């Protein structure tokens, strides 16, 4: 891989923050000492790449991001291997998806190589923040916001691209365990023609209400159905969804309204490699219910960067409760979880070249 | 009306900005000397109401608004009458709708009376910014953003409520004139179950792409169709839409996916008062096309705070062009525009008590 070298201004912090106890880390509350900022201006392009101490942003109250939500983001993780190298999981895919999202929101594309180069530098600077306790990692949040001060509804002429880093704990406190999911009949996350396939703020804002209702009923997530017929499965909160039905693993096909998860893509590749029958297609709730009634709904699991694999122990569809695998983690779910996390952390071979080693690339560039 | 008196801290600017030439004002680019800020914290509620010099905001890069779009807004206008009093158009309705939007986005409700009281004070302080040239006004943008620094997808525990003010020019440079509108077949703004009926950022972000395509084809706005059947009319950019068909005025019924415009509501009231037949119901594009072919599509117009009434001279549905009223402003459109703007600016009687006089209320409170 050839990396473009953008001139990077680096300003190190004068007062390093205290690092949190890795045993008590919660998701997305603690941030490291530094962050990346890149500016964009129409006519000038992306410029002024800089790594600076993590600090509040200063934005005009009329900045478009506050009013018309012109913003996109990504989420990925870095791990420290036992040899002290920094490993990431397919970050090139995240940069590609970031550009896909930017396009959908009429925002300027970033240079993927430059962004990865900047990330290499940022991770080198804040590498002591990568926790090493089992299950922990450094969560990376790249995001782009429209900063122009203008109340007209139009794409902005000014943007800022950021990367911030947050050490995160294990998603599962006591090992992988199944979650209860409510099938959502009232609220809709996204429809074909909308922004569902982009990683943009509005999709998550619109999901909060359904999430609130699910919480109150003791469910940790909602399973979204399609907005048109309200019968086909879409995805879960921030995960794609898979069903193992009578030996075959099925997941909703990419349809313009769900996010194309990188974990989803990797799981499909892994399953095909293992010669497990897989299908990407439309799946109706009626089909799920039938499979359940016939005893063929063997496993259900969500996939995403945060939890990697999240087994589903219960699905509630309008009061009809389906208990999957006695509410326990299925064999395939467990195997996928172990394989993926072992590849990510370096405990297992990486047959697909998914792992991206930070140290190696920096060395190449030096 | 009884107003609650919230303690308000007022810090006046030390350096007043130069006011722009009212003849060259553009929408949403110039802001006045002061703004309102109110803080919210879970457990503490809304507090620290203050009017301060207009200045950049300082927010953590992890503030929820940047990532998950938890934000809502409103838009209204203030006018200065010939006697120097400050007039607004039904601001109570905007505060009610703000609370409706806040609910949808799982954000804390504001006290409507307090917000209006605060607006009274802010307008008194910046009253010299209200332009008086024919067609100009002071645009008011209240908005609420989630400020908590947290990357979990959940309603924030901290918010800020702002009101900023922007002097705006006449929407029509040379008097009211018709626009060309493209019926949108590919992109969808909102579906039932989504956030379409709330005034929240994501709805506008998702509209940018369609707008861009329309622009390139020489159309100033798109007409959205429903996301389910893609045949029923929804609304236009930031306007509701009305059709005069064979003497009857029809507009899409409130259906959970369109914004309930305050101009729309007022137009319906005015038409009923004039005993013009009106209907709020589903309207398909087939019906519009049929009416057009039968010579019964007499007028089409959009309604919204920015333009008040925006006559539509051309509708393009998938290449089928309908030229309405020879591309000229219809009689009813013109009458509605004149009546509403005359009521707003005080040139005509206000039979419905729509006008809200700032001076009067401040006097009552003094
Ligand atoms: C809506 C949504 N779906 C699916 C996913 C899973 O995507 P990935 O596997 O790339 O993390 C995410 C999280 O990124 C998401 O936010
Ligand atoms: C999506 C949308 N529809 C309709 C309207 C018209 O509403 P109102 O008449 O209250 O300005 C607006 C503008 O506020 C809008 O943003």
XYZ file of C-alpha atoms and ligand atoms in Angstrom:
764
model
C 0.000 0.000 0.000
C 1.353 3.389 -1.004
C 0.506 6.192 1.318
C 0.368 9.813 0.391
C 2.296 11.917 2.830
C 0.253 14.956 3.791
C 2.112 17.629 5.700
C 0.976 17.129 9.288
C 1.344 19.723 11.988
C 1.713 18.086 15.379
C 1.128 19.923 18.630
C 1.574 17.683 21.664
C -0.331 18.221 24.879
C 1.382 19.955 27.781
C -0.640 18.066 30.369
C -1.295 14.401 29.750
C -4.557 13.174 31.231
C -4.700 10.334 33.716
C -5.608 7.063 32.054
C -8.708 5.294 33.322
C -8.658 1.906 35.048
C -9.037 -0.571 32.143
C -11.245 -2.772 34.320
C -13.955 -0.141 34.672
C -13.981 1.384 31.184
C -17.370 2.287 29.751
C -18.079 2.888 26.070
C -17.437 6.361 24.670
C -16.948 8.447 27.809
C -13.172 8.834 28.074
C -11.039 10.377 25.347
C -7.301 10.328 24.764
C -4.806 13.203 24.814
C -4.896 14.095 21.134
C -7.173 14.348 18.136
C -6.890 14.906 14.403
C -8.444 17.908 12.652
C -8.522 18.625 8.915
C -10.269 21.655 7.403
C -12.150 21.887 4.128
C -13.108 24.937 2.175
C -14.722 25.041 -1.236
C -12.075 25.826 -3.836
C -9.256 24.968 -1.441
C -10.086 21.336 -0.652
C -8.960 19.494 2.482
C -6.057 21.273 4.145
C -4.327 22.077 7.440
C -4.015 18.482 8.645
C -3.057 18.682 12.305
C -2.847 16.604 15.448
C -3.636 18.721 18.492
C -4.497 18.188 22.166
C -8.055 16.891 22.630
C -10.072 20.044 23.279
C -13.505 21.581 22.752
C -14.477 22.761 19.282
C -15.439 26.321 18.533
C -18.294 26.667 16.074
C -20.622 29.425 14.975
C -24.150 28.872 16.365
C -25.377 28.961 12.757
C -23.047 26.103 11.693
C -25.043 23.880 9.342
C -24.375 20.732 11.392
C -26.568 22.064 14.240
C -29.513 22.812 11.989
C -29.516 20.455 9.026
C -27.467 17.539 10.316
C -24.909 17.457 7.541
C -22.527 15.067 9.263
C -21.224 11.515 8.808
C -19.082 9.272 10.960
C -17.273 5.956 11.248
C -16.390 3.583 14.051
C -13.437 1.207 14.299
C -11.091 -0.275 16.869
C -7.363 -0.605 17.484
C -5.835 -3.387 19.584
C -2.376 -3.837 21.022
C -0.951 -7.262 20.325
C 1.152 -9.195 22.828
C 4.264 -8.025 20.956
C 3.192 -4.409 21.398
C 2.224 -3.792 17.766
C -0.958 -1.855 17.049
C -3.527 -3.766 15.024
C -6.690 -2.620 13.324
C -9.447 -4.478 11.540
C -9.959 -3.517 7.892
C -9.761 0.276 8.380
C -9.571 0.709 4.586
C -13.192 -0.466 4.490
C -14.226 2.181 6.993
C -12.551 4.902 4.945
C -14.350 3.645 1.842
C -17.678 3.667 3.654
C -16.941 7.151 5.005
C -16.668 8.357 1.413
C -19.888 6.564 0.506
C -21.628 8.362 3.377
C -20.050 11.694 2.427
C -21.404 11.322 -1.122
C -24.931 10.622 0.103
C -24.849 13.734 2.275
C -23.430 15.966 -0.512
C -20.195 16.401 1.437
C -16.672 16.435 -0.050
C -14.862 13.082 -0.215
C -11.712 12.594 1.806
C -8.501 11.032 0.505
C -8.637 7.542 2.040
C -4.875 7.043 1.982
C -4.228 10.373 3.648
C -6.794 9.651 6.311
C -5.164 6.299 7.113
C -1.771 7.945 7.175
C -3.067 10.528 9.645
C -4.593 7.751 11.745
C -1.237 5.963 11.808
C 0.364 9.081 13.234
C -2.407 9.737 15.742
C -2.291 6.150 17.030
C 1.483 6.302 17.377
C 1.159 9.438 19.498
C -1.611 8.096 21.730
C -0.541 4.447 21.724
C -0.237 4.297 25.496
C -4.003 4.775 25.614
C -4.689 1.426 23.919
C -5.822 -0.842 26.740
C -4.516 -4.402 26.770
C -6.884 -6.100 29.195
C -8.785 -8.942 27.545
C -11.703 -7.608 25.544
C -10.667 -3.959 25.727
C -9.621 -1.822 22.767
C -9.225 1.728 21.550
C -12.370 2.891 19.762
C -11.703 5.290 16.889
C -14.363 7.765 15.821
C -13.685 9.609 12.561
C -16.390 12.184 11.749
C -17.009 15.067 9.388
C -19.265 18.030 10.176
C -20.534 21.003 8.154
C -19.156 24.111 9.841
C -20.310 26.922 7.554
C -22.505 29.491 9.306
C -25.545 29.610 7.031
C -29.237 28.938 7.630
C -30.141 28.170 4.025
C -30.833 24.487 3.350
C -27.894 23.712 1.044
C -24.650 21.743 1.221
C -22.066 23.659 3.227
C -18.963 25.193 1.701
C -16.871 24.491 4.830
C -16.297 21.277 6.763
C -14.053 19.795 9.417
C -12.867 16.204 9.617
C -11.953 14.835 13.046
C -10.662 11.639 14.548
C -11.092 11.161 18.272
C -10.056 8.098 20.275
C -11.703 6.458 23.253
C -10.431 3.454 25.245
C -13.350 1.060 25.644
C -14.032 -1.923 27.841
C -15.211 -5.346 26.872
C -18.718 -5.262 25.447
C -19.494 -8.354 27.503
C -18.714 -8.042 31.176
C -18.773 -11.807 31.787
C -18.041 -13.199 28.356
C -20.349 -13.239 25.356
C -24.020 -13.508 26.321
C -27.350 -13.272 24.477
C -29.526 -10.152 24.301
C -33.308 -9.719 24.126
C -34.599 -7.876 21.081
C -37.956 -6.264 20.350
C -39.221 -6.294 16.757
C -40.264 -2.714 15.995
C -43.724 -2.296 14.495
C -44.416 1.399 14.972
C -41.223 3.302 14.248
C -39.174 3.105 11.053
C -35.426 3.710 10.899
C -35.015 4.236 7.162
C -36.595 3.517 3.784
C -35.141 3.005 0.367
C -34.475 6.474 -1.038
C -33.534 7.794 2.410
C -30.173 7.860 4.219
C -30.284 4.404 5.853
C -27.278 3.048 3.975
C -25.066 5.967 5.049
C -23.561 6.370 8.498
C -25.131 9.727 9.249
C -26.513 11.330 12.396
C -30.190 11.493 11.438
C -30.546 7.698 11.284
C -29.488 7.404 14.906
C -31.554 10.370 16.111
C -34.672 8.831 14.640
C -33.959 5.527 16.404
C -33.885 6.938 19.940
C -37.649 6.865 20.464
C -38.044 3.195 19.568
C -35.032 2.367 21.718
C -36.641 4.166 24.652
C -39.849 2.154 24.314
C -37.876 -1.117 24.039
C -35.822 -0.249 27.130
C -38.957 0.286 29.160
C -40.111 -3.194 28.212
C -36.809 -4.776 29.174
C -35.377 -5.192 25.662
C -31.874 -4.008 24.923
C -32.329 -3.292 21.210
C -34.958 -3.105 18.482
C -35.035 -5.054 15.249
C -36.084 -2.709 12.473
C -38.484 -3.769 9.744
C -38.640 -2.248 6.270
C -40.573 1.023 6.063
C -42.660 0.040 3.050
C -44.297 -3.303 3.780
C -43.309 -3.484 7.444
C -42.612 -7.164 7.118
C -38.990 -7.617 6.045
C -36.132 -7.610 8.523
C -33.613 -4.768 8.197
C -31.060 -4.496 11.019
C -30.599 -3.887 14.746
C -29.578 -0.564 16.389
C -25.942 -0.562 15.366
C -25.655 -4.132 14.142
C -26.567 -6.161 11.102
C -28.585 -9.297 11.786
C -28.105 -12.960 10.869
C -30.420 -15.975 11.231
C -29.343 -19.600 11.129
C -32.343 -21.451 9.739
C -32.119 -25.179 9.223
C -28.375 -25.107 8.666
C -28.344 -22.090 6.375
C -27.201 -18.654 7.528
C -29.317 -15.847 6.077
C -28.957 -12.094 6.409
C -30.900 -9.254 4.751
C -29.420 -8.317 1.384
C -27.980 -4.816 0.931
C -31.090 -2.941 -0.179
C -30.362 0.777 0.086
C -31.807 1.212 3.549
C -29.477 -0.793 5.805
C -25.858 -0.067 6.637
C -23.385 -2.388 4.963
C -21.469 -3.490 8.053
C -17.825 -4.416 7.779
C -18.341 -7.128 10.382
C -21.267 -8.421 8.267
C -19.059 -8.536 5.189
C -16.319 -10.368 7.106
C -18.741 -12.878 8.641
C -20.106 -13.727 5.196
C -16.572 -14.255 3.900
C -15.680 -16.427 6.877
C -18.838 -18.541 6.537
C -18.280 -19.081 2.821
C -14.670 -20.018 3.584
C -15.977 -22.585 6.087
C -18.439 -23.772 3.455
C -21.422 -22.986 5.646
C -24.410 -22.307 3.338
C -25.176 -18.555 3.358
C -27.752 -16.373 1.645
C -28.166 -12.607 1.381
C -31.817 -12.001 0.611
C -35.111 -10.586 1.851
C -36.314 -12.229 5.073
C -39.824 -11.671 6.361
C -40.874 -11.890 9.995
C -43.401 -14.513 8.899
C -40.556 -16.670 7.681
C -38.711 -16.245 11.002
C -41.838 -17.143 12.907
C -42.475 -20.207 10.754
C -38.893 -21.361 11.146
C -39.257 -20.912 14.900
C -42.478 -22.877 15.032
C -40.902 -25.674 13.001
C -37.906 -25.758 15.308
C -35.605 -24.590 12.532
C -34.586 -21.200 13.931
C -31.269 -22.407 15.275
C -29.386 -19.206 15.970
C -29.829 -15.450 15.685
C -26.974 -12.961 16.077
C -26.117 -9.342 15.443
C -22.780 -8.198 14.017
C -20.993 -4.894 14.467
C -17.729 -3.281 15.474
C -18.789 -2.659 19.074
C -19.874 -6.186 20.115
C -18.384 -8.101 17.156
C -21.031 -10.854 17.546
C -24.076 -10.382 19.735
C -26.157 -13.546 20.113
C -29.909 -12.988 20.354
C -31.655 -15.046 23.046
C -35.164 -13.688 22.576
C -37.087 -12.004 19.776
C -40.433 -10.425 20.667
C -42.696 -9.770 17.681
C -45.841 -8.007 18.740
C -46.069 -10.040 21.930
C -45.106 -13.342 20.306
C -41.901 -14.353 22.069
C -39.359 -16.542 20.346
C -36.730 -17.999 22.674
C -33.724 -18.946 20.564
C -31.394 -21.779 21.580
C -32.854 -21.837 25.091
C -31.680 -18.246 25.434
C -28.062 -19.391 25.253
C -25.222 -18.537 22.865
C -25.305 -20.776 19.792
C -22.351 -22.821 18.645
C -21.837 -20.944 15.384
C -22.213 -17.543 17.073
C -19.532 -18.540 19.575
C -17.211 -19.851 16.876
C -17.599 -16.670 14.811
C -16.977 -14.497 17.856
C -13.863 -16.417 18.854
C -12.451 -16.520 15.346
C -13.003 -12.839 14.618
C -11.693 -11.576 17.950
C -8.699 -13.910 17.740
C -7.867 -12.596 14.276
C -8.322 -9.007 15.491
C -6.053 -9.417 18.494
C -3.506 -11.609 16.730
C -4.167 -14.853 18.588
C -5.155 -16.588 15.401
C -4.010 -16.641 11.798
C -5.389 -13.959 9.453
C -6.152 -15.856 6.233
C -7.865 -12.891 4.532
C -5.342 -10.171 5.268
C -7.889 -8.266 7.305
C -5.501 -7.039 9.918
C -3.814 -3.722 9.359
C -0.675 -3.219 11.388
C 0.007 0.350 12.375
C 3.685 -0.043 13.266
C 4.555 -1.638 9.967
C 3.033 1.181 7.961
C 4.662 3.920 9.971
C 7.986 2.174 9.503
C 7.424 2.065 5.751
C 6.754 5.756 5.769
C 9.564 6.846 8.001
C -51.543 35.562 28.415
C -49.633 35.146 31.647
C -45.898 34.931 31.286
C -43.604 33.251 33.694
C -40.705 35.438 34.584
C -37.499 33.446 34.466
C -34.461 35.130 35.948
C -32.523 36.328 32.916
C -28.897 37.303 32.975
C -28.169 39.907 30.340
C -24.685 40.672 29.078
C -24.666 43.339 26.386
C -22.058 43.433 23.645
C -19.136 45.826 23.948
C -18.818 46.205 20.188
C -21.990 46.439 18.143
C -21.666 45.045 14.646
C -22.384 47.113 11.565
C -25.850 46.456 10.213
C -26.091 45.241 6.637
C -27.719 47.202 3.826
C -31.389 46.061 3.940
C -31.530 46.163 0.139
C -28.899 43.436 -0.276
C -29.815 41.075 2.569
C -29.560 37.353 1.834
C -31.224 34.629 3.885
C -29.425 33.348 6.971
C -25.934 34.814 6.574
C -25.921 37.820 8.915
C -26.623 37.566 12.611
C -27.473 40.207 15.204
C -25.486 41.351 18.248
C -27.009 39.009 20.820
C -28.359 35.512 21.326
C -30.214 33.560 23.965
C -28.721 30.499 25.679
C -30.416 28.197 28.199
C -28.736 25.106 29.681
C -30.306 21.779 30.566
C -28.971 19.068 32.780
C -30.770 15.923 33.844
C -32.037 16.357 37.382
C -31.618 20.125 37.227
C -33.886 20.974 34.304
C -33.570 24.106 32.153
C -31.521 26.757 33.907
C -29.113 29.688 33.479
C -31.233 31.648 31.005
C -28.980 34.299 29.550
C -28.732 36.794 26.732
C -25.121 37.202 25.636
C -23.202 38.682 22.683
C -23.510 36.519 19.558
C -20.389 34.346 19.678
C -19.087 30.895 18.732
C -20.143 27.914 20.821
C -17.670 25.696 22.592
C -18.547 22.004 22.493
C -16.757 18.768 23.208
C -15.925 16.909 19.953
C -17.880 13.968 21.365
C -21.068 16.063 21.848
C -23.993 13.871 20.811
C -25.293 16.443 18.314
C -22.267 15.872 16.047
C -22.671 12.104 15.973
C -26.314 11.191 16.411
C -28.098 14.361 15.331
C -30.144 14.905 18.462
C -31.275 18.410 17.598
C -34.494 20.242 16.721
C -35.228 23.755 15.542
C -37.888 26.310 14.653
C -38.164 29.229 12.274
C -40.225 32.386 12.618
C -40.135 36.066 11.737
C -40.477 39.441 13.452
C -41.566 42.604 11.645
C -41.482 46.247 12.639
C -44.768 48.014 12.037
C -45.039 51.588 10.814
C -45.641 52.686 14.416
C -42.400 51.002 15.479
C -43.969 48.098 17.340
C -42.499 44.625 16.900
C -44.912 42.080 15.473
C -44.656 38.328 15.173
C -46.878 35.732 13.544
C -48.261 33.049 15.898
C -45.003 32.352 17.777
C -46.981 30.326 20.348
C -47.533 27.768 17.574
C -43.800 27.527 16.923
C -43.099 26.933 20.609
C -45.760 24.207 20.658
C -44.233 22.571 17.594
C -40.765 22.847 19.150
C -42.029 20.760 22.057
C -43.590 18.259 19.665
C -40.218 17.905 17.914
C -38.369 17.652 21.244
C -40.655 14.778 22.283
C -40.003 12.881 19.063
C -36.264 13.190 19.541
C -36.366 12.127 23.236
C -35.242 15.609 24.276
C -36.566 17.580 27.295
C -39.529 19.905 26.670
C -39.070 23.622 27.123
C -41.477 25.916 28.969
C -43.268 27.668 26.108
C -44.156 30.742 28.142
C -40.604 31.159 29.369
C -39.244 30.796 25.868
C -41.590 33.496 24.567
C -40.665 35.718 27.480
C -37.000 35.257 26.657
C -37.710 36.034 23.010
C -39.483 39.240 24.039
C -36.360 40.353 25.863
C -33.987 39.337 23.084
C -36.049 41.183 20.458
C -36.173 44.296 22.625
C -32.394 44.256 22.907
C -31.764 43.681 19.189
C -34.776 45.596 17.874
C -32.629 47.946 15.766
C -31.736 44.908 13.675
C -35.307 44.431 12.429
C -35.245 45.727 8.867
C -38.188 47.818 7.719
C -37.778 47.787 3.956
C -40.781 46.245 2.208
C -40.578 42.456 2.335
C -37.710 42.305 4.845
C -37.962 40.877 8.359
C -35.937 39.486 11.232
C -35.737 35.698 11.006
C -35.667 33.955 14.388
C -34.040 30.546 14.743
C -34.643 28.770 18.062
C -32.797 25.433 18.309
C -31.880 22.817 20.856
C -28.793 20.596 20.649
C -27.528 17.630 22.671
C -24.224 18.711 24.216
C -23.258 15.733 26.369
C -19.898 14.184 25.411
C -20.818 10.532 24.959
C -20.534 8.162 22.003
C -23.210 5.719 23.152
C -26.423 5.901 21.117
C -28.788 7.182 23.819
C -30.640 10.406 24.615
C -28.222 12.956 26.054
C -28.333 14.131 29.657
C -27.242 17.673 28.718
C -28.669 20.125 26.195
C -28.509 23.766 25.192
C -31.356 25.875 23.850
C -30.466 28.850 21.656
C -32.226 31.626 19.829
C -30.294 33.450 17.140
C -31.601 36.266 14.930
C -30.899 37.050 11.306
C -32.198 40.031 9.293
C -33.498 38.661 5.989
C -34.430 40.186 2.679
C -37.565 39.764 0.669
C -37.929 36.208 -0.590
C -39.016 37.617 -3.934
C -36.652 40.151 -5.431
C -39.223 41.524 -7.857
C -42.482 40.663 -6.172
C -44.052 37.219 -5.850
C -43.245 34.951 -8.784
C -43.751 31.250 -9.591
C -41.137 28.514 -9.108
C -40.445 25.325 -11.053
C -40.688 22.105 -9.059
C -39.442 18.593 -9.803
C -41.492 15.656 -8.494
C -39.013 13.367 -6.723
C -39.175 9.704 -7.734
C -35.894 8.338 -6.407
C -35.211 9.895 -3.028
C -37.554 9.835 -0.042
C -37.635 12.511 2.648
C -39.538 10.650 5.362
C -41.953 7.795 5.977
C -44.613 7.221 8.582
C -42.802 5.958 11.682
C -39.792 8.190 10.969
C -39.065 11.798 11.972
C -40.786 13.604 9.084
C -43.349 15.360 11.255
C -40.678 16.810 13.554
C -38.446 19.746 12.685
C -35.166 17.927 13.118
C -31.818 18.073 11.325
C -31.834 14.617 9.742
C -34.862 15.380 7.554
C -33.014 18.258 5.932
C -29.699 16.406 5.588
C -31.439 13.621 3.719
C -33.051 16.111 1.331
C -29.802 17.671 0.085
C -29.090 15.019 -2.546
C -32.470 15.310 -4.247
C -32.193 19.084 -4.125
C -28.796 18.888 -5.836
C -30.196 16.775 -8.676
C -33.173 19.130 -9.101
C -30.880 22.174 -9.162
C -28.839 20.662 -11.964
C -32.004 20.268 -14.001
C -33.076 23.845 -13.429
C -35.708 23.192 -10.744
C -35.659 25.196 -7.551
C -37.278 22.606 -5.268
C -38.461 19.013 -5.182
C -41.948 17.778 -4.414
C -41.665 14.738 -2.144
C -43.842 11.698 -2.590
C -44.745 9.228 0.162
C -42.055 6.637 0.896
C -44.400 3.657 0.834
C -46.382 3.756 -2.397
C -44.432 6.582 -4.034
C -47.596 8.030 -5.416
C -49.054 10.419 -2.849
C -47.899 14.012 -2.540
C -46.164 14.976 0.722
C -44.557 18.426 0.778
C -41.881 20.635 -0.792
C -38.395 21.351 0.656
C -39.449 23.650 3.468
C -43.021 24.272 2.417
C -46.369 22.519 2.528
C -48.165 22.220 -0.784
C -51.665 23.188 -1.952
C -53.535 22.467 -5.204
C -56.576 24.322 -6.462
C -58.509 21.765 -8.481
C -61.786 22.751 -10.067
C -62.507 25.383 -7.436
C -61.549 23.279 -4.434
C -58.279 23.773 -2.552
C -56.703 20.488 -1.464
C -53.585 19.843 0.604
C -52.125 16.579 1.935
C -53.608 15.633 5.297
C -51.300 15.486 8.328
C -50.101 11.889 8.118
C -47.116 11.506 10.429
C -44.492 12.117 7.772
C -44.996 15.764 6.769
C -44.356 18.847 8.869
C -47.500 20.574 10.076
C -46.729 24.067 8.845
C -48.072 27.065 10.704
C -48.560 28.875 7.394
C -50.508 25.802 6.158
C -52.733 25.922 9.221
C -53.342 29.658 8.779
C -54.084 29.330 5.054
C -56.685 26.641 5.778
C -58.304 28.873 8.375
C -58.314 31.836 6.000
C -59.796 29.794 3.134
C -62.551 28.385 5.353
C -63.266 31.925 6.583
C -63.612 33.023 2.956
C -65.838 30.011 2.328
C -63.541 28.600 -0.321
C -64.021 24.785 -0.422
C -60.973 23.080 1.151
C -59.991 19.490 1.791
C -57.132 17.892 3.725
C -56.652 14.430 2.298
C -54.404 12.094 0.342
C -53.600 13.377 -3.156
C -51.941 11.154 -5.715
C -49.790 12.352 -8.588
C -52.210 10.544 -10.916
C -54.994 12.760 -9.652
C -52.864 15.882 -10.226
C -52.041 14.731 -13.734
C -55.667 13.963 -14.526
C -56.775 17.337 -13.212
C -54.102 18.950 -15.369
C -55.179 17.075 -18.471
C -58.799 18.045 -17.860
C -57.835 21.692 -17.434
C -58.876 21.628 -13.774
C -55.498 22.178 -12.142
C -56.044 25.873 -11.576
C -53.328 26.788 -9.089
C -50.493 25.176 -7.151
C -48.655 26.898 -4.310
C -46.298 26.155 -1.455
C -46.677 27.672 2.016
C -44.007 28.337 4.629
C -42.530 30.966 6.908
C -39.726 31.905 4.484
C -41.736 32.650 1.322
C -45.229 32.799 2.906
C -46.815 31.747 -0.420
C -44.764 30.389 -3.276
C -46.758 29.898 -6.471
C -45.728 26.917 -8.590
C -45.498 27.616 -12.329
C -44.285 24.204 -13.429
C -44.426 20.673 -12.059
C -42.232 18.059 -13.733
C -43.253 14.471 -13.007
C -40.820 12.042 -14.573
C -40.459 14.190 -17.676
C -44.166 15.048 -17.928
C -44.292 18.828 -17.588
C -47.372 20.541 -16.228
C -47.425 24.301 -16.778
C -49.810 25.775 -14.242
C -51.714 29.008 -14.958
C -49.456 29.779 -17.933
C -46.569 29.837 -15.474
C -48.024 32.927 -13.794
C -49.137 33.594 -10.231
C -52.747 32.542 -9.691
C -55.415 34.841 -8.349
C -55.974 32.929 -5.119
C -52.220 32.557 -4.490
C -51.815 36.305 -4.859
C -54.772 37.058 -2.596
C -53.479 34.692 0.087
C -49.998 36.188 -0.121
C -51.269 39.746 0.138
C -53.658 38.993 2.975
C -51.136 37.066 5.069
C -48.281 39.536 4.599
C -50.607 42.469 5.264
C -51.778 40.860 8.504
C -48.176 40.097 9.466
C -46.950 43.621 8.865
C -50.036 45.332 10.241
C -51.377 46.775 7.007
C -54.581 44.791 7.315
C -56.930 43.737 10.093
C -56.077 40.608 12.066
C -59.434 38.827 12.448
C -57.926 35.668 14.005
C -55.640 37.240 16.580
C -52.598 35.777 14.890
C -50.346 38.721 15.492
C -48.273 38.752 18.641
C -47.028 42.180 19.632
C -43.709 42.214 21.401
C -43.907 45.722 22.834
C -47.251 45.131 24.439
C -46.059 42.028 26.241
C -42.852 43.581 27.482
C -44.875 46.535 28.770
C -47.156 44.156 30.654
C -44.147 42.521 32.214
C -42.190 45.638 33.089
C -26.855 1.106 11.754
C -25.691 0.172 11.827
N -25.800 -1.040 11.257
C -24.770 -1.918 11.273
C -23.567 -1.617 11.886
C -22.444 -2.607 11.848
O -21.400 -2.118 11.021
P -19.887 -2.535 11.271
O -19.857 -4.016 11.256
O -19.141 -1.922 10.146
O -19.491 -1.970 12.605
C -23.429 -0.374 12.515
C -22.205 -0.019 13.233
O -21.265 0.454 12.654
C -24.502 0.546 12.469
O -24.394 1.763 13.035
C -40.210 20.486 5.913
C -41.035 21.713 6.066
N -42.323 21.688 5.668
C -43.123 22.758 5.807
C -42.667 23.950 6.346
C -43.598 25.110 6.509
O -43.861 25.338 7.887
P -44.213 26.792 8.430
O -45.399 27.237 7.666
O -44.504 26.591 9.882
O -43.016 27.649 8.207
C -41.319 24.041 6.749
C -40.754 25.292 7.265
O -40.850 25.586 8.416
C -40.493 22.893 6.629
O -39.221 22.924 7.017
